XYZ file of C-alpha atoms in Angstrom:
305
model
C 0.774 -55.845 -15.142
C -1.728 -53.133 -15.003
C -1.280 -50.421 -17.595
C -2.112 -46.761 -16.751
C -2.972 -44.587 -19.781
C -0.439 -41.665 -20.173
C -3.129 -38.993 -19.740
C -4.032 -40.478 -16.250
C -0.344 -40.444 -15.324
C -0.013 -36.854 -16.087
C -3.170 -36.052 -14.005
C -1.840 -37.951 -11.103
C 1.515 -36.034 -11.333
C -0.222 -32.683 -11.460
C -2.354 -33.633 -8.502
C 0.559 -34.508 -6.316
C 3.036 -31.992 -7.583
C 3.490 -29.365 -4.834
C 2.197 -25.835 -5.774
C 4.698 -23.068 -6.151
C 5.110 -20.990 -2.910
C 6.705 -17.465 -3.319
C 9.763 -16.998 -0.696
C 11.824 -14.433 -2.615
C 12.335 -10.688 -1.788
C 9.269 -8.512 -1.075
C 8.649 -4.859 -1.612
C 5.974 -3.713 0.678
C 4.061 -0.655 -0.664
C 1.967 -0.116 2.410
C 3.492 0.160 5.782
C 2.886 2.586 8.499
C 5.233 4.180 11.180
C 2.914 5.703 13.787
C 1.698 5.274 17.256
C 0.746 1.597 17.993
C -0.309 0.834 21.401
C -0.363 4.271 23.107
C -0.773 7.926 22.433
C 2.426 10.039 22.216
C 5.686 10.086 20.221
C 8.043 7.313 19.007
C 9.912 7.239 22.153
C 6.844 5.872 24.312
C 7.579 2.409 25.321
C 4.742 0.614 23.595
C 5.623 2.629 20.324
C 9.179 1.602 20.690
C 8.376 -2.064 20.856
C 6.046 -1.791 17.882
C 8.763 -0.226 15.761
C 11.247 -2.794 16.876
C 8.815 -5.508 16.091
C 7.911 -4.168 12.638
C 11.608 -3.563 11.564
C 12.491 -7.045 12.668
C 9.557 -8.555 10.534
C 11.006 -6.686 7.481
C 14.482 -8.540 8.116
C 12.658 -11.917 8.710
C 10.691 -11.890 5.512
C 13.292 -10.511 3.294
C 11.248 -7.184 2.737
C 13.914 -5.389 0.668
C 11.975 -1.982 0.455
C 9.000 -0.791 2.387
C 6.923 2.458 1.526
C 6.264 3.735 4.883
C 3.927 6.733 5.869
C 3.367 8.356 9.291
C 3.890 11.339 11.347
C 7.182 13.209 10.787
C 8.684 12.362 14.145
C 7.900 8.495 13.668
C 9.429 8.530 10.366
C 12.590 10.121 11.583
C 12.826 7.528 14.378
C 12.217 4.599 11.894
C 14.537 5.996 9.413
C 17.281 6.460 12.074
C 17.199 2.628 12.404
C 16.703 1.449 8.766
C 17.654 4.213 6.369
C 18.117 2.034 3.444
C 15.120 -0.310 3.609
C 12.357 2.437 4.030
C 10.873 4.716 1.355
C 9.285 7.361 3.681
C 6.403 9.751 3.043
C 4.021 11.979 4.879
C 0.385 11.232 5.900
C -2.108 14.076 5.222
C -4.593 15.804 5.315
C -4.667 15.390 9.225
C -7.274 16.178 11.552
C -6.745 18.668 14.286
C -2.981 18.292 13.268
C -2.839 14.490 14.285
C -2.902 11.275 12.340
C -6.488 9.696 12.122
C -5.822 6.281 13.847
C -6.627 4.792 17.182
C -3.437 6.141 18.820
C -2.582 9.762 17.807
C 0.308 12.093 17.378
C 0.968 15.316 15.659
C 1.551 14.803 11.995
C 4.089 17.559 11.573
C 6.467 19.066 14.061
C 5.407 22.483 12.780
C 1.748 21.679 13.411
C -1.145 21.843 10.917
C -3.144 19.332 8.792
C -0.968 19.752 5.703
C 2.844 19.752 5.266
C 4.684 23.027 4.327
C 5.281 22.726 0.583
C 8.761 24.155 0.806
C 9.622 21.894 3.646
C 8.272 18.868 1.951
C 10.027 19.491 -1.294
C 13.294 19.725 0.521
C 12.465 16.309 1.942
C 12.158 14.900 -1.538
C 15.042 16.527 -3.128
C 17.383 15.513 -0.360
C 16.077 11.966 -0.671
C 14.947 11.713 2.782
C 11.335 11.042 1.604
C 10.588 9.123 -1.503
C 6.501 8.848 -1.576
C 3.624 11.030 -0.868
C 0.951 9.525 1.320
C -1.096 7.518 2.114
C -3.292 10.410 1.593
C -6.214 10.618 4.035
C -8.560 12.883 2.103
C -11.432 10.520 2.803
C -10.801 10.513 6.543
C -10.673 14.267 6.599
C -13.653 14.937 4.343
C -11.528 16.769 1.679
C -12.010 15.544 -1.886
C -9.195 14.321 -3.716
C -9.459 17.189 -6.259
C -9.813 20.012 -3.509
C -7.650 23.021 -4.508
C -5.611 22.661 -1.416
C -4.238 19.551 -2.811
C -2.892 20.991 -5.895
C 0.527 21.962 -4.769
C 1.246 18.673 -3.621
C 0.294 16.993 -6.834
C 2.223 19.516 -8.908
C 5.146 18.790 -6.699
C 4.832 14.995 -7.054
C 4.378 15.268 -10.887
C 7.277 17.499 -11.361
C 9.556 15.455 -9.064
C 8.282 11.889 -10.038
C 7.265 11.141 -6.550
C 4.609 8.164 -6.263
C 1.262 9.358 -4.557
C -0.567 6.684 -2.603
C -4.362 7.378 -2.328
C -6.495 5.759 0.448
C -9.793 4.571 -1.027
C -12.548 2.301 -0.133
C -13.571 2.566 3.523
C -12.121 2.378 7.052
C -12.581 0.642 10.532
C -16.066 0.635 12.011
C -17.358 3.946 13.616
C -14.667 6.001 12.159
C -16.919 9.185 11.913
C -17.423 8.789 15.582
C -14.123 7.749 16.807
C -11.740 10.205 15.104
C -12.909 11.862 11.970
C -16.385 13.559 11.925
C -16.098 14.238 8.213
C -15.326 10.821 7.105
C -17.867 9.397 4.504
C -17.771 6.029 2.959
C -19.022 7.600 -0.413
C -15.860 9.571 -0.671
C -13.751 6.336 -0.942
C -14.800 5.393 -4.510
C -11.548 4.947 -6.487
C -13.129 6.472 -9.362
C -12.954 10.035 -7.520
C -9.177 9.898 -8.181
C -9.989 10.242 -11.947
C -10.179 14.097 -11.766
C -6.695 14.165 -10.391
C -5.453 11.857 -12.987
C -6.974 14.029 -15.721
C -5.494 17.226 -14.345
C -1.846 15.761 -13.762
C -1.309 13.318 -16.577
C 2.278 12.404 -15.534
C 1.464 11.789 -12.000
C 2.607 8.495 -10.533
C -0.405 7.114 -8.756
C -1.259 3.996 -6.815
C -4.558 3.288 -5.234
C -4.633 1.601 -1.986
C -7.248 -0.991 -0.786
C -8.426 -1.299 -4.549
C -11.280 -3.976 -4.359
C -13.176 -4.458 -7.586
C -15.643 -6.629 -5.929
C -16.993 -3.524 -4.141
C -15.970 -0.929 -6.650
C -15.716 -2.588 -10.120
C -15.078 0.869 -11.570
C -11.376 0.592 -10.558
C -11.026 -1.722 -13.333
C -12.278 0.876 -15.823
C -9.763 3.337 -14.128
C -6.781 1.050 -14.591
C -7.743 0.365 -18.205
C -8.068 4.094 -18.881
C -4.869 5.035 -17.242
C -2.157 2.349 -17.944
C 0.378 3.755 -15.378
C -1.902 3.527 -12.398
C -1.179 0.768 -9.919
C -2.801 -0.659 -6.867
C -2.251 -2.385 -3.675
C -5.050 -4.662 -2.390
C -4.462 -4.871 1.388
C -5.989 -5.567 3.814
C -8.183 -7.870 1.753
C -5.959 -10.981 2.023
C -6.563 -11.204 5.709
C -10.061 -9.470 6.063
C -11.786 -11.414 3.554
C -12.563 -15.201 3.568
C -9.956 -16.849 1.609
C -12.315 -17.816 -1.310
C -13.448 -14.227 -1.730
C -10.002 -12.981 -1.635
C -9.070 -15.410 -4.458
C -12.138 -14.359 -6.293
C -10.643 -10.729 -6.081
C -7.439 -11.877 -7.481
C -9.161 -13.675 -10.299
C -10.907 -10.464 -11.201
C -7.571 -8.946 -11.707
C -6.243 -11.877 -13.689
C -9.137 -12.206 -15.898
C -8.896 -8.557 -16.959
C -5.232 -8.946 -17.388
C -4.264 -6.623 -14.736
C -2.287 -8.597 -12.204
C 0.756 -6.728 -13.386
C -0.636 -3.506 -11.662
C -0.929 -5.176 -8.328
C 1.837 -4.247 -5.871
C 2.006 -6.119 -2.438
C 1.051 -3.966 0.588
C 0.905 -5.365 4.150
C -0.814 -2.447 5.830
C 1.021 -3.569 8.816
C -0.228 -7.077 8.970
C 1.721 -10.331 9.442
C 3.533 -11.310 6.429
C 3.306 -14.853 7.008
C -0.541 -14.680 6.722
C -0.156 -12.642 3.807
C 2.040 -14.842 1.853
C -0.130 -17.764 2.694
C -3.071 -16.029 1.254
C -1.410 -15.562 -2.144
C 0.399 -18.814 -2.318
C -2.702 -20.700 -1.756
C -4.127 -19.154 -4.934
C -3.056 -21.970 -7.079
C -4.131 -20.456 -10.250
C -1.406 -17.878 -9.802
C 1.818 -18.697 -11.747
C 5.330 -18.333 -10.312
C 5.929 -15.230 -12.565
C 2.471 -13.797 -11.475
C 3.407 -14.071 -7.800
C 6.880 -12.741 -8.159
C 5.132 -9.736 -9.900
C 2.770 -9.142 -7.120
C 5.298 -9.482 -4.348
C 8.377 -7.580 -5.878
C 8.734 -6.927 -9.695
C 5.485 -4.803 -10.072
C 6.583 -2.404 -7.650
C 10.327 -2.544 -8.725
C 9.084 -1.347 -12.204
C 6.727 1.123 -10.827
C 9.395 2.795 -8.645
C 12.021 2.518 -11.489
C 14.343 0.589 -9.169
C 16.813 -1.983 -10.300
C 18.103 -5.220 -8.768
C 15.785 -5.093 -5.648
C 14.151 -8.348 -6.877
C 17.027 -10.400 -7.924
């Protein structure tokens, strides 16, 4: 009878043991309610279909809460269908009064590139809105620290509203397509630092935070322990090995607890596979990324049980 050393048996067991695959509740901190398929409002046929498909995916993949930004009319239409599952918020600054995407509609029914502060505060105090942004300063060519932003930061800090900053870059030819003042250099997450210094109690999360391109984001997270990030769309834009390298960068710095999952409207199945295939992530780390980190950041309870 052949004897197999105990260490070899353990190694064989580990090799054949299936890796943990997360299939629990999800908090999506980066979803959009906006024109998708044609210009115009939420009742246009392709925009209705996009809404129905997006909301069906929330149910299918057990997305218990989704931070959702978009034009006022789209948020109203989506909230009418899913009032409890969506955490809504306005997108701004806008450009010529419209959202800076392929298909456009007016950001606010009253017009303008910025929301009326009194109107917006009423939305928050009523509970109709619960997040600020995605803020599109980079698209509009308006620095994060521009004085026009101060009333909104002050409001968010006073009311405890999370603020989502768009950083990094955008789809190709953005400056030619929609946004003549868009510049890549204005997407460095480090540019949020002035806002953090001026509003120390502001609840901030940085979107598209990629330390492989902007390693400064790690210094920002170290200096400001309450700042969180989402790292979409890198789970589906980057090659799998490079995305896993991005995750390891956070893990090696002890900062996985700051990552909150965001889909940016992409397929949840692909996103789950991208994270679940990172075999160096523990069950606890995956649960944190997909749900518990955001639950803690939002000060919610019992969403991830």
